[in-house]
Short mmCIF file of C-alpha atoms and ligand atoms in Angstrom, two decimals:
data_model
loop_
_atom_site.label_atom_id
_atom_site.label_comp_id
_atom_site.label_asym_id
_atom_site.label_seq_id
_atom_site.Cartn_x
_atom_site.Cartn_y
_atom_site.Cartn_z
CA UNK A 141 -25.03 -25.67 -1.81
CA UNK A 142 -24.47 -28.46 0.70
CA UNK A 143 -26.69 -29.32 3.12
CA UNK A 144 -24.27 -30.88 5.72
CA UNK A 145 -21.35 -29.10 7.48
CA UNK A 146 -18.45 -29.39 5.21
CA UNK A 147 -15.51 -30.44 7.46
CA UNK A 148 -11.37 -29.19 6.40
CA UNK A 149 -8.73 -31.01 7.21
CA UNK A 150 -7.24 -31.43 10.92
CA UNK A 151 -5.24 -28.65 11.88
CA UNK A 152 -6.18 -26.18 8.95
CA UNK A 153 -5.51 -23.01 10.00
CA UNK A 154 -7.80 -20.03 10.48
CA UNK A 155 -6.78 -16.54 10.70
CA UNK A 156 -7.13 -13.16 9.89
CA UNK A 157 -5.77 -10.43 8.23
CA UNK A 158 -4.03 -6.86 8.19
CA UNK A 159 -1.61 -4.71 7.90
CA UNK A 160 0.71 -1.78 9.65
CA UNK A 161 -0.45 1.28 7.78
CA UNK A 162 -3.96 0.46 7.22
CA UNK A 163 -4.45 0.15 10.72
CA UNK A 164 -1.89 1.22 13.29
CA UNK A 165 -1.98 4.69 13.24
CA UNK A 166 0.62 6.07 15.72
CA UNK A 167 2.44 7.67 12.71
CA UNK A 168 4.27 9.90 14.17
CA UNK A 169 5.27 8.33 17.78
CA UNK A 170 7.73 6.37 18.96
CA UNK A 171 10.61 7.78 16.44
CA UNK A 172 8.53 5.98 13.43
CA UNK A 173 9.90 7.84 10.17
CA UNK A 174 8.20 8.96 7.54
CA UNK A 175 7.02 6.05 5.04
CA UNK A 176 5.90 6.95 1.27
CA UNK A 177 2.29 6.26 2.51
CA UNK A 178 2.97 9.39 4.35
CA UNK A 179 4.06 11.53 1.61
CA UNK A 180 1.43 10.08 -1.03
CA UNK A 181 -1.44 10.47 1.30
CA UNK A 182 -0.87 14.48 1.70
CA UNK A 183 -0.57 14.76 -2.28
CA UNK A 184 -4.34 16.51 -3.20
CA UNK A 185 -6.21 14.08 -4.67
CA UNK A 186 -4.49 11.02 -3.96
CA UNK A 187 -6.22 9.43 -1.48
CA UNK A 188 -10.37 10.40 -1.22
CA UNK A 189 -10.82 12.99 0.66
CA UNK A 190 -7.41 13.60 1.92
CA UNK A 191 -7.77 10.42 4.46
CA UNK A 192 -4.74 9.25 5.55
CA UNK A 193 -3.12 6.45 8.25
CA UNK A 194 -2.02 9.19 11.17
CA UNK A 195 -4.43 7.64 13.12
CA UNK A 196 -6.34 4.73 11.49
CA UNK A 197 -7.49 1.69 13.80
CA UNK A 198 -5.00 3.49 15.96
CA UNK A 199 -4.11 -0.09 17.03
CA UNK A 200 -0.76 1.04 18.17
CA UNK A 201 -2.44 2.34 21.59
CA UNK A 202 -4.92 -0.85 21.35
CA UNK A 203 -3.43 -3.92 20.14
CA UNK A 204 -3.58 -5.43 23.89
CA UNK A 205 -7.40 -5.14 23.55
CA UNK A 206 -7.42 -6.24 19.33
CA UNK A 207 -5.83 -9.52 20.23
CA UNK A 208 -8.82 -9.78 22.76
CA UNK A 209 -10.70 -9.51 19.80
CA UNK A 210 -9.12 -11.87 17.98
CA UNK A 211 -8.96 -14.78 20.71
CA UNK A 212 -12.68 -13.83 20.60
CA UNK A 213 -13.10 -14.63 17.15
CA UNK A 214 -11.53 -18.24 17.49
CA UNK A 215 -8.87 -17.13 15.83
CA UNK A 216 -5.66 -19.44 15.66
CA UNK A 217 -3.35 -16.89 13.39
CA UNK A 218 -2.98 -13.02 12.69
CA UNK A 219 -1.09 -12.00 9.69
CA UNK A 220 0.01 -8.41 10.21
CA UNK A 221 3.02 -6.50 8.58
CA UNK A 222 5.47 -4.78 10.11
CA UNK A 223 6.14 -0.98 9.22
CA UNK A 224 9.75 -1.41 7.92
CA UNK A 225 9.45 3.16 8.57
CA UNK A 226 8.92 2.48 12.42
CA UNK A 227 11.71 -0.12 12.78
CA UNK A 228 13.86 1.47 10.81
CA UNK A 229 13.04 5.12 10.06
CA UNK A 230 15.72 5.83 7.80
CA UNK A 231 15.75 2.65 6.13
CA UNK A 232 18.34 1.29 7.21
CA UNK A 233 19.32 2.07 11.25
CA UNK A 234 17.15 -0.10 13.94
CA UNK A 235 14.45 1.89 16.14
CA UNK A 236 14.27 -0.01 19.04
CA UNK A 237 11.46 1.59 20.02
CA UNK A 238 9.80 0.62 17.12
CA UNK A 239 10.64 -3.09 17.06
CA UNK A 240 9.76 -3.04 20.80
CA UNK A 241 5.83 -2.50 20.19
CA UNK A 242 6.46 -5.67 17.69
CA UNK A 243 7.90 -7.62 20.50
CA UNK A 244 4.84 -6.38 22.88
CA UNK A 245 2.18 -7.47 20.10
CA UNK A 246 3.69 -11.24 19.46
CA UNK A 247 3.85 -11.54 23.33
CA UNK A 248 -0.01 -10.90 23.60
CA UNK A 249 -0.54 -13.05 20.59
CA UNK A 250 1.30 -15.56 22.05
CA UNK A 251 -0.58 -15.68 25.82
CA UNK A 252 -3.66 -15.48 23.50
CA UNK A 253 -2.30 -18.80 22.06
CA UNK A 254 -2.59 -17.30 18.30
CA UNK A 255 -0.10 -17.83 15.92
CA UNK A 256 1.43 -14.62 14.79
CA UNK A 257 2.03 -14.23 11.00
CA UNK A 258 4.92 -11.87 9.79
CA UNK A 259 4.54 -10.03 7.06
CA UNK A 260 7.50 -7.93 6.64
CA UNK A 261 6.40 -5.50 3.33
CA UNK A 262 2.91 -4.56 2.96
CA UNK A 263 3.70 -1.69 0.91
CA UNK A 264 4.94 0.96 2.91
CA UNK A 265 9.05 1.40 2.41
CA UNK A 266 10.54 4.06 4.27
CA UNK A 267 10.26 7.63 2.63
CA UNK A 268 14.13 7.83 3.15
CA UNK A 269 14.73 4.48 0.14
CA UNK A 270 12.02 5.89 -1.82
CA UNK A 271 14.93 9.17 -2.04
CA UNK A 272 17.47 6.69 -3.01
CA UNK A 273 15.04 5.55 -5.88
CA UNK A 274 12.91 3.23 -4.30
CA UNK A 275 12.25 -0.83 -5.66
CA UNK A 276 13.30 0.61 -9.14
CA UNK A 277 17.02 1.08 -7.54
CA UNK A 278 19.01 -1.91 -7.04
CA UNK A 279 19.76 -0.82 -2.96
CA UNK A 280 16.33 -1.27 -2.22
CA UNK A 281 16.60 -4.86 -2.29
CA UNK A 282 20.07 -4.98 -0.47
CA UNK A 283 18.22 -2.59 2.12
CA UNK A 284 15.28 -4.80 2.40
CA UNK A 285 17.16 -8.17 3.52
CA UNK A 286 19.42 -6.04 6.25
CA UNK A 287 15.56 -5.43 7.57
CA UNK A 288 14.45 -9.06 7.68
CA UNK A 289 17.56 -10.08 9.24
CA UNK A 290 17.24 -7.18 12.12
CA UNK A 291 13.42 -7.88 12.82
CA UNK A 292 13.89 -11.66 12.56
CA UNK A 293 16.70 -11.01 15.16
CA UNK A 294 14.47 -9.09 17.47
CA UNK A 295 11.51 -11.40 17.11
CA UNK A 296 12.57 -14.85 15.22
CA UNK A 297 12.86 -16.71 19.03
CA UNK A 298 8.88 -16.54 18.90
CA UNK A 299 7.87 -16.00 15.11
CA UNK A 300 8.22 -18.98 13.02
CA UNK A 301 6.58 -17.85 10.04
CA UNK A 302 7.68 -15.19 8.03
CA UNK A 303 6.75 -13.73 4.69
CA UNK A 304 8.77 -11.32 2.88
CA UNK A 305 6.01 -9.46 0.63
CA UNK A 306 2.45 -8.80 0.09
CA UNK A 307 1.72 -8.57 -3.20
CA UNK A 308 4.42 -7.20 -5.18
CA UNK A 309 2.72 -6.51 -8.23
CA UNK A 310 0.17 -4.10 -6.68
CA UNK A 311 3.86 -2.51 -5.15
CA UNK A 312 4.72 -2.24 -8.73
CA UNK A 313 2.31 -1.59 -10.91
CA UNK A 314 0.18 0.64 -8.97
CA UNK A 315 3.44 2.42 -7.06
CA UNK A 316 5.80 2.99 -10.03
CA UNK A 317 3.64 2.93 -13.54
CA UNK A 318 -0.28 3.79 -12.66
CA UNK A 319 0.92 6.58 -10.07
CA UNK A 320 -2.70 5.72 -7.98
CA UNK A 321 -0.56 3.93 -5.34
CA UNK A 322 2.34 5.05 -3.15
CA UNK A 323 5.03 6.39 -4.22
CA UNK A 324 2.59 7.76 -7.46
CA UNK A 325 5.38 7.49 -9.99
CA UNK A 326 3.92 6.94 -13.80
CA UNK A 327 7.16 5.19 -14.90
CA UNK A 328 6.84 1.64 -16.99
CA UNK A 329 10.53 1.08 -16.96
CA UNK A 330 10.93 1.86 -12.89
CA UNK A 331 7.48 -0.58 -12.67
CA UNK A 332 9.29 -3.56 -14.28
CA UNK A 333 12.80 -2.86 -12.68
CA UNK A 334 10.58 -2.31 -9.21
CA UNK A 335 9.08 -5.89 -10.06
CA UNK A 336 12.78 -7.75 -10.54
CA UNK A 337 14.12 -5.77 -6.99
CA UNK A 338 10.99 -6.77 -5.08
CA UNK A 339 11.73 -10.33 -5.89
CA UNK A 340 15.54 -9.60 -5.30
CA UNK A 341 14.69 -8.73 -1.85
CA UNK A 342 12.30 -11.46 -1.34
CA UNK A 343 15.34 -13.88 -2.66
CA UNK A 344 17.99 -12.00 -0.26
CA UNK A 345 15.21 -11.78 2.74
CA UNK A 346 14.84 -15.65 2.26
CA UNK A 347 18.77 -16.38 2.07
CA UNK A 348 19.53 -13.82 5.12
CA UNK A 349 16.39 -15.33 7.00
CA UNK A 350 17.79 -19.17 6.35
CA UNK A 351 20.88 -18.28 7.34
CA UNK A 352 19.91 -17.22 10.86
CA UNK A 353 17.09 -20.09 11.06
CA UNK A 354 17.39 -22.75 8.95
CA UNK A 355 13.71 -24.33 10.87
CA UNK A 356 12.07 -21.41 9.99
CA UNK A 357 8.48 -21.23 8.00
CA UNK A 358 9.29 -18.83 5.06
CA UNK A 359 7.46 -17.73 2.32
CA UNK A 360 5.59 -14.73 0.13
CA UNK A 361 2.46 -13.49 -0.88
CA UNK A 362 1.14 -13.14 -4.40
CA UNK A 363 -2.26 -11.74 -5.43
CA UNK A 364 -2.94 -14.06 -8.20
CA UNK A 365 -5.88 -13.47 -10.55
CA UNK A 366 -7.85 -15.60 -13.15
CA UNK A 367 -7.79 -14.04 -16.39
CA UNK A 368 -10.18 -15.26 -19.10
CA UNK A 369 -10.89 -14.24 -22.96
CA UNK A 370 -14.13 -12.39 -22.67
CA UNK A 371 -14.88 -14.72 -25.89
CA UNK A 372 -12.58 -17.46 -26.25
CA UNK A 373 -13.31 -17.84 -29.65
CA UNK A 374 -11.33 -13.95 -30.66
CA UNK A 375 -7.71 -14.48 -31.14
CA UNK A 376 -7.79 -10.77 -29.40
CA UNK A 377 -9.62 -11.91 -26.33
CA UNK A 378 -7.22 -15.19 -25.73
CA UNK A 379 -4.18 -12.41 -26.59
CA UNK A 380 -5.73 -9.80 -23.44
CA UNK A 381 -6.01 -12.68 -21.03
CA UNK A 382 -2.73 -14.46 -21.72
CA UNK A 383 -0.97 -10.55 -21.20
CA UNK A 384 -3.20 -10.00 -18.25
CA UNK A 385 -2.25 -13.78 -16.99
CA UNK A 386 1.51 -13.34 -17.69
CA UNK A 387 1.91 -9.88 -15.98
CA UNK A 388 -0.46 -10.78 -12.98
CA UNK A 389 0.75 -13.96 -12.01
CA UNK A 390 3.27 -15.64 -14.45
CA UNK A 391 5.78 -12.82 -14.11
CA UNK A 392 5.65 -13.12 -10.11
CA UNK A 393 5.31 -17.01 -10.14
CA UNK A 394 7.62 -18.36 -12.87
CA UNK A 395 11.12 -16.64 -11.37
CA UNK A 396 9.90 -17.60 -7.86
CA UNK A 397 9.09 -21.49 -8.75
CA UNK A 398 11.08 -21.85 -11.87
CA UNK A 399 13.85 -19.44 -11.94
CA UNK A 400 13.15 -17.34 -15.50
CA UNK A 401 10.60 -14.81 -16.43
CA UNK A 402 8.10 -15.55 -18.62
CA UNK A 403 9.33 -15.50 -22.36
CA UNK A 404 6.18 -13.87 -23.93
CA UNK A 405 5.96 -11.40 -21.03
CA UNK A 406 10.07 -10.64 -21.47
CA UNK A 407 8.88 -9.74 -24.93
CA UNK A 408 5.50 -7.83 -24.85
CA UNK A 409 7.97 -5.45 -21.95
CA UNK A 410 10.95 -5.79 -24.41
CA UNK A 411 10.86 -1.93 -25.23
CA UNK A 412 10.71 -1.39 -21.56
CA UNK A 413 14.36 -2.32 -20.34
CA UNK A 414 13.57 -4.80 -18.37
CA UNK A 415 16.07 -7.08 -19.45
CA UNK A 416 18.87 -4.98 -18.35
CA UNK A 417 17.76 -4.78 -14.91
CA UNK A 418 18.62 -8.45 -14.11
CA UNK A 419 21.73 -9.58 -13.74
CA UNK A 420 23.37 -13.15 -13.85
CA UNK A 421 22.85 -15.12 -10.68
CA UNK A 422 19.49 -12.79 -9.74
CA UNK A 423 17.18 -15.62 -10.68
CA UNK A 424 19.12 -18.57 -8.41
CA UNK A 425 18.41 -15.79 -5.94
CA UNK A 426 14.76 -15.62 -6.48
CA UNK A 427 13.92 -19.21 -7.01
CA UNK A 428 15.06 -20.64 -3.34
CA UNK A 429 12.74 -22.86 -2.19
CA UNK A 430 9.70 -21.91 -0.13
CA UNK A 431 7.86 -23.71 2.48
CA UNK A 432 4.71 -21.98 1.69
CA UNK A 433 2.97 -19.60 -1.06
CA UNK A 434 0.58 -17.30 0.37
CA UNK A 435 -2.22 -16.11 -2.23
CA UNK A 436 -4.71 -13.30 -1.60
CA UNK A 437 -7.53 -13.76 -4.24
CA UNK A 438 -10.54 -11.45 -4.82
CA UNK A 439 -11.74 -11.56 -8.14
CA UNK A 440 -10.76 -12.89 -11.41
CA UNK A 441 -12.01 -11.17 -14.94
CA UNK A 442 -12.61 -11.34 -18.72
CA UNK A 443 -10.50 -9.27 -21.25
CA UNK A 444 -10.71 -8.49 -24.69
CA UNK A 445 -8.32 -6.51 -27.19
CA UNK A 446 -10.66 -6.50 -29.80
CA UNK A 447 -11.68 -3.52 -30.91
CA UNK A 448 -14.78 -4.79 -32.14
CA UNK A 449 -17.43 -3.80 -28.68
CA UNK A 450 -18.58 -6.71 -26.47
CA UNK A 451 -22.25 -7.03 -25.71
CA UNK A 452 -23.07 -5.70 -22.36
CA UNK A 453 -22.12 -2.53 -20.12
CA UNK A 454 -18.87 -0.82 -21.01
CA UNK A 455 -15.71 -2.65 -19.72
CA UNK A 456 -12.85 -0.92 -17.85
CA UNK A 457 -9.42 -0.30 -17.92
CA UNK A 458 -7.41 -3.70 -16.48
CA UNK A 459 -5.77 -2.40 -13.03
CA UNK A 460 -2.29 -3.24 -15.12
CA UNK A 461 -1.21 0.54 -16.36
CA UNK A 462 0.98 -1.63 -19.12
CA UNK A 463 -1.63 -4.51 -20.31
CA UNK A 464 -3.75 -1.38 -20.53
CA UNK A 465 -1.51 0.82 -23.11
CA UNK A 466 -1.50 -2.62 -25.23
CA UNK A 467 -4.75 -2.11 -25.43
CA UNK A 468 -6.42 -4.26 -23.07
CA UNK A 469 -9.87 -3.89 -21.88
CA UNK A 470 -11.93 -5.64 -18.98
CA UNK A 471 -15.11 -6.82 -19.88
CA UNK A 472 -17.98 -7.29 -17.17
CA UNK A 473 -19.72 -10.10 -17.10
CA UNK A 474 -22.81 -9.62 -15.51
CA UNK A 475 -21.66 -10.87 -12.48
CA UNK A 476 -22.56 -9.30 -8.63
CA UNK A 477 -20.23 -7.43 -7.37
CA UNK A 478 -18.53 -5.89 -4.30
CA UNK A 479 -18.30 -2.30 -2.91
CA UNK A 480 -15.32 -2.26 -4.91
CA UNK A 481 -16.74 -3.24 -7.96
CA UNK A 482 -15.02 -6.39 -8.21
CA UNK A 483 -16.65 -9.33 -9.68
CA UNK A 484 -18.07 -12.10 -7.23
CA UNK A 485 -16.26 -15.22 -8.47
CA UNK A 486 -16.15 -17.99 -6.30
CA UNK A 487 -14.84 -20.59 -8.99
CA UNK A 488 -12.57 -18.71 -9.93
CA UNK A 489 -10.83 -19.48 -6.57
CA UNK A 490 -11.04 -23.39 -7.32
CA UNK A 491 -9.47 -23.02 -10.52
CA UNK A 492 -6.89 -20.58 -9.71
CA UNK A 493 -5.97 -22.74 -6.77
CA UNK A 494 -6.25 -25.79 -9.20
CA UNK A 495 -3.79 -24.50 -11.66
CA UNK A 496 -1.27 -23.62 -8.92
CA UNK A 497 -1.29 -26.93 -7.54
CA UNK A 498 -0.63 -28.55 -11.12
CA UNK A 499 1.93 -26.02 -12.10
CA UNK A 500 3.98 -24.65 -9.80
CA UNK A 501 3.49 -25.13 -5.90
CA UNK A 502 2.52 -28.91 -6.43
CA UNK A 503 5.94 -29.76 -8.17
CA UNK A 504 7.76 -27.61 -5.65
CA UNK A 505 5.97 -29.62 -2.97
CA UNK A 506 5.24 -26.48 -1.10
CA UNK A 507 1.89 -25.64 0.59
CA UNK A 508 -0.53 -22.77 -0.17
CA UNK A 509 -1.99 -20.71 2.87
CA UNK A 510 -5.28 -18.09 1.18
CA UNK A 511 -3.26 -14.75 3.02
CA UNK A 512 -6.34 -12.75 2.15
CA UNK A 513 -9.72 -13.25 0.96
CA UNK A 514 -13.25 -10.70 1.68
CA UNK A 515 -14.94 -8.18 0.47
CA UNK A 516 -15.79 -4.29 0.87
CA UNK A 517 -19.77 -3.64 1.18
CA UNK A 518 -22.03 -0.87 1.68
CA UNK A 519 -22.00 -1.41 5.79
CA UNK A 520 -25.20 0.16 7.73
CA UNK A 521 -24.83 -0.35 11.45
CA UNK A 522 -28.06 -0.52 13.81
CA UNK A 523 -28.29 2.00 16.72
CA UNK A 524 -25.99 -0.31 18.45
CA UNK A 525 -23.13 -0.12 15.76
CA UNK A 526 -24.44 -3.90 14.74
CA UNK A 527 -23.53 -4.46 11.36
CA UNK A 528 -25.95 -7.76 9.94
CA UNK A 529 -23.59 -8.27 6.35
CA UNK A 530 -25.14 -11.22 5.21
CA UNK A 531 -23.46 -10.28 1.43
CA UNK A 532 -20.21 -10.28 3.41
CA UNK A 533 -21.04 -13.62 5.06
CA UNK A 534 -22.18 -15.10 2.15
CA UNK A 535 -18.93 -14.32 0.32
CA UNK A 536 -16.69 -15.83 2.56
CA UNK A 537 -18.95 -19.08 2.66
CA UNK A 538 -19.05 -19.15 -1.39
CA UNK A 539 -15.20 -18.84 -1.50
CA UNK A 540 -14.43 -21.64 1.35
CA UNK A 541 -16.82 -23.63 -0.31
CA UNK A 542 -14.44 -22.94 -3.20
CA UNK A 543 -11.30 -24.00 -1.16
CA UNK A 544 -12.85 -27.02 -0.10
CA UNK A 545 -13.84 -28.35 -3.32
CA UNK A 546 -9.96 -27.74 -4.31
CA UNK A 547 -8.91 -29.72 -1.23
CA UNK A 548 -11.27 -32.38 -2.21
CA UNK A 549 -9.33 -31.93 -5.67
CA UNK A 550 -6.18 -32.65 -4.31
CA UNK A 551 -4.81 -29.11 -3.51
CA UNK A 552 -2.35 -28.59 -0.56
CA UNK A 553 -4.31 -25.55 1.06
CA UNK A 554 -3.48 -25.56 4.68
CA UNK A 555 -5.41 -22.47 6.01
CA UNK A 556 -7.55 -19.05 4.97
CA UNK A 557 -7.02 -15.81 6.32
CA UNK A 558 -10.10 -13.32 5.98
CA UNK A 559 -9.38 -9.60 4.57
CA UNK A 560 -9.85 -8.20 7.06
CA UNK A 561 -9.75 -8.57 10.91
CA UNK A 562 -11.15 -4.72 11.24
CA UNK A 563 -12.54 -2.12 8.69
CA UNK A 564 -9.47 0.12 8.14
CA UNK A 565 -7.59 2.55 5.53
CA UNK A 566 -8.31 1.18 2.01
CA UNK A 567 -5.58 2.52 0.52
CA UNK A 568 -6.31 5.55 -2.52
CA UNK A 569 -10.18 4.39 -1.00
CA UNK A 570 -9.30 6.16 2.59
CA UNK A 571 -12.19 4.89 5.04
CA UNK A 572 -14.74 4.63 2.34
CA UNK A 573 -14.34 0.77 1.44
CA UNK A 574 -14.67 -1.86 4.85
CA UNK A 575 -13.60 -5.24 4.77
CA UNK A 576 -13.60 -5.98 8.57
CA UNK A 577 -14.86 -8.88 10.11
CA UNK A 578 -15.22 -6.23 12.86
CA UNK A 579 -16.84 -2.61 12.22
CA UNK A 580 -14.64 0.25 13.55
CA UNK A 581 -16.31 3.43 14.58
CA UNK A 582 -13.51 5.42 13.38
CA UNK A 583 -14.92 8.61 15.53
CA UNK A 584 -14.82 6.46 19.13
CA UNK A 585 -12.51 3.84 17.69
CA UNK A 586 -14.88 1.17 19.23
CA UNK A 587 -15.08 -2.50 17.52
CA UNK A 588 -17.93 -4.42 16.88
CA UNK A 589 -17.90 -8.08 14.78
CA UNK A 590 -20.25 -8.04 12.53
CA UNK A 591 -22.67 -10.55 11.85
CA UNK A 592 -19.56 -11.55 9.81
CA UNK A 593 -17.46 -11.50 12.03
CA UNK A 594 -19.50 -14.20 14.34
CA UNK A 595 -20.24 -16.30 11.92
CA UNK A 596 -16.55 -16.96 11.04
CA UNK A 597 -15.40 -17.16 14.51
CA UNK A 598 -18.44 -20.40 14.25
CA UNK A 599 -16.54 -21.67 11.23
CA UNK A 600 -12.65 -21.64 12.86
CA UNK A 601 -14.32 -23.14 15.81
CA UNK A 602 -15.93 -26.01 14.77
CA UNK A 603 -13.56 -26.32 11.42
CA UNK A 604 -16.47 -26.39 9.37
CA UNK A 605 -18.73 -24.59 7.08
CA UNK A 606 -22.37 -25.02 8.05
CA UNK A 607 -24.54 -26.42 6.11
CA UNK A 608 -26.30 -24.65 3.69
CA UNK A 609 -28.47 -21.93 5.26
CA UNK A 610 -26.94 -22.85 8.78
O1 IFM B 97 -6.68 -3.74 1.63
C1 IFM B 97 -6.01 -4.48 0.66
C2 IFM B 97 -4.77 -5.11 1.24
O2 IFM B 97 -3.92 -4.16 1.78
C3 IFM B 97 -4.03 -5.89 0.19
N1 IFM B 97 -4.88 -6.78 -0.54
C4 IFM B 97 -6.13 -6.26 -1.02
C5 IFM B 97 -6.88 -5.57 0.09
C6 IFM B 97 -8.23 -5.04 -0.43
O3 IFM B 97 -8.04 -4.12 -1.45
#
């Protein structure tokens, strides 16, 4: 480690992180309709122990006193989605109501002098499209850029940054082929047409959003991975990571920055009828340009598709349902890791942010914001609710030691959001997994920052990383 502060750029921007149905609650006020989070989260067994987002941070009822937080923290930015089910319960007609607690919560940001930080999908699409077949229909997509235009109507005169999705693979992948996300359909085919409308949307979104604001800051956000051969020197091992690679990030990246799909990934799918999903004129579409990439990285991993066993502890599946039918395996590498038994890779952060840089966001000229970085730990509060998570600390210092050693690289990284500003609903994980900065005692709703928490609000303060130990 260093031993002096290690200074980032002028005007980097520090932020954090969440998003509408992990933490709003409120689910059914204000004429919200029902989204698929809804429906998934009262199928038994779907979520652990039958947690779901009725009430959650119930930030709804508290965001006046959450943006207190956050101007606490130092913070200069809040990402935070917008629940497309509250604006628009059926999809498709406006809620007033609904956008008006959206108009309330950029006005406090605003006075607070932070940055607010649209997100407009974090994976909860009203229950009413999921009817009409959901991202694997066509609509879907149509549906989704009405939405952007309607909430960028409402609230483009103060938001100037707007991204269309968070992480459309995990929308995918784990919504339409592994079932363990909303809407828990086991479908392959419905998974890869789901991946071609969520980037159809993101393309409309983007035109529809241009059109009414040509100065406006648009963009998406990928969770991008680092996939390595668990030996490099198995042709099965370089065959797992290149499928893991090419379905994680190349199939996502390559239409948005270059305008095709990834030939080798076209053809490992080929069986899957993906092909017949696109149509001419959807990749000019997806491939407008950007002014910004988001990327939320946690972990990267090794993979092998040898059949012959690895030395070590028993790998697991790969989070991809269809790498994993090809027969793709992770393998551990004896690494720490997090509550969520994820790897602790710091590098991997440089290099993934490396690669970007040379292949795709560098050429394009467009800058790369981290949307989401943390980590989930065993949290024990004191008798005061303190929570002293120096493994939580220490993972945010590794990884923005990580991002500065890619700046001093050459990358164009412009800011870091941490995952998250407050513990909240982790998904199929209900309450069981925090990644706040701040704790949330989910039985009085109270917030406390964890040592965390403080230590970050140091960092965006000074714009700096102590030095080592400080
Ligand atoms: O909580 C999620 C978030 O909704 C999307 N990115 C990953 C986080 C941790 O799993």
């Amino acid at each position: 480690m260093n031993s002096s502060p290690l200074t980032f750029p002028a005007g980097f921007l520090w932020g954090a992180a969440t998003a509408a149905y992990q933490i709003e609650g409120a689910a059914h006020e204000g004429g919200r309709g029902e989204s698929i989070w809804d429906v998934f989260c009262r199928v038994p067994g779907a979520v652990a122990d039958a947690h779901n987002g009725d009430v959650a941070c119930d930030h709804y009822h508290r965001s006046a006193q959450d943006v207190g937080l956050m101007r606490d923290l130092n913070l200069a930015a809040y990402r935070f989605s917008i629940s497309w089910a509250r604006c628009m319960p059926d999809g498709v007609t406006p809620n007033p109501e609904g956008i008006a607690f959206y108009s309330r919560l950029v006005d406090q940001l605003l006075a607070a002098g932070i940055t607010p930080w649209i997100t407009l999908y974090h994976w909860d699409l009203p229950q009413a499209l999921e009817d009409k077949g959901g991202w694997a229909a066509r609509e879907t997509a149509e549906r989704f850029a009405d939405y952007a235009a309607v909430m960028h109507e409402a609230l483009g005169d103060r938001v100037r940054i707007w991204t269309t999705l968070n992480e459309p693979w995990v929308s995918a992948f784990l919504g339409y082929a592994a079932g363990i996300h909303a809407p828990g359909r086991q479908d392959p085919a419905a998974a890869l047409a789901a991946v071609h409308h969520l980037l159809l949307g993101h393309g409309l979104a983007v035109r529809a959003l241009r059109r009414q604001d040509p100065e406006a800051t648009l963009g998406i956000t990928l969770n991008l991975t680092v996939a390595d051969p668990a030996d490099p020197g198995r042709d099965g091992d370089l065959d797992a990571a290149r499928r893991v690679d090419g379905q994680s990030n190349r199939m996502f990246l390559d239409p948005l920055f270059r305008g095709e799909y990834p030939a080798d990934v076209l053809a490992d799918v080929a069986h899957l009828g993906m092909a017949e999903v696109v149509r001419p004129g959807d990749l000019d579409i997806i491939s407008q340009p950007l002014d910004l990439l988001g990327v939320n990285y946690y972990h990267g991993d090794a993979f092998t598709k040898d059949p012959a066993p690895h030395p070590g502890p028993a790998g697991g599946a790969p989070a991809s349902p269809l790498v994993a039918a090809d027969g793709v395996r992770q393998v551990p590498r004896g690494l720490p890791v997090t509550g969520m038994g994820w790897e602790i890779q710091p590098e991997g952060l440089r290099r993934l942010l490396n690669r970007l840089q040379r292949e795709y966001t560098g050429p394009a000229g467009v800058p790369i914001y981290i949307t989401e970085n943390g980590a989930a730990f065993e949290d024990v509060p004191d008798a005061d609710g303190f929570v002293d998570d120096q493994a939580r600390l220490a993972f945010f210092d590794q990884h923005l030691r990580a991002v500065h050693e890619s700046l001093a690289d050459g990358v164009d990284v412009r800011g870091y959001f941490a995952w998250s500003l407050l513990d909240n609903f982790e998904w199929a994980f209900g309450y069981h997994q925090r990644f706040g900065l701040v704790r949330v005692d989910y039985e009085t709703q109270r917030r406390i920052p964890k040592a965390s928490g403080l230590w970050y609000s140091r960092v965006a303060a000074s714009n700096a990383l102590p030095a080592a130990g400080g």
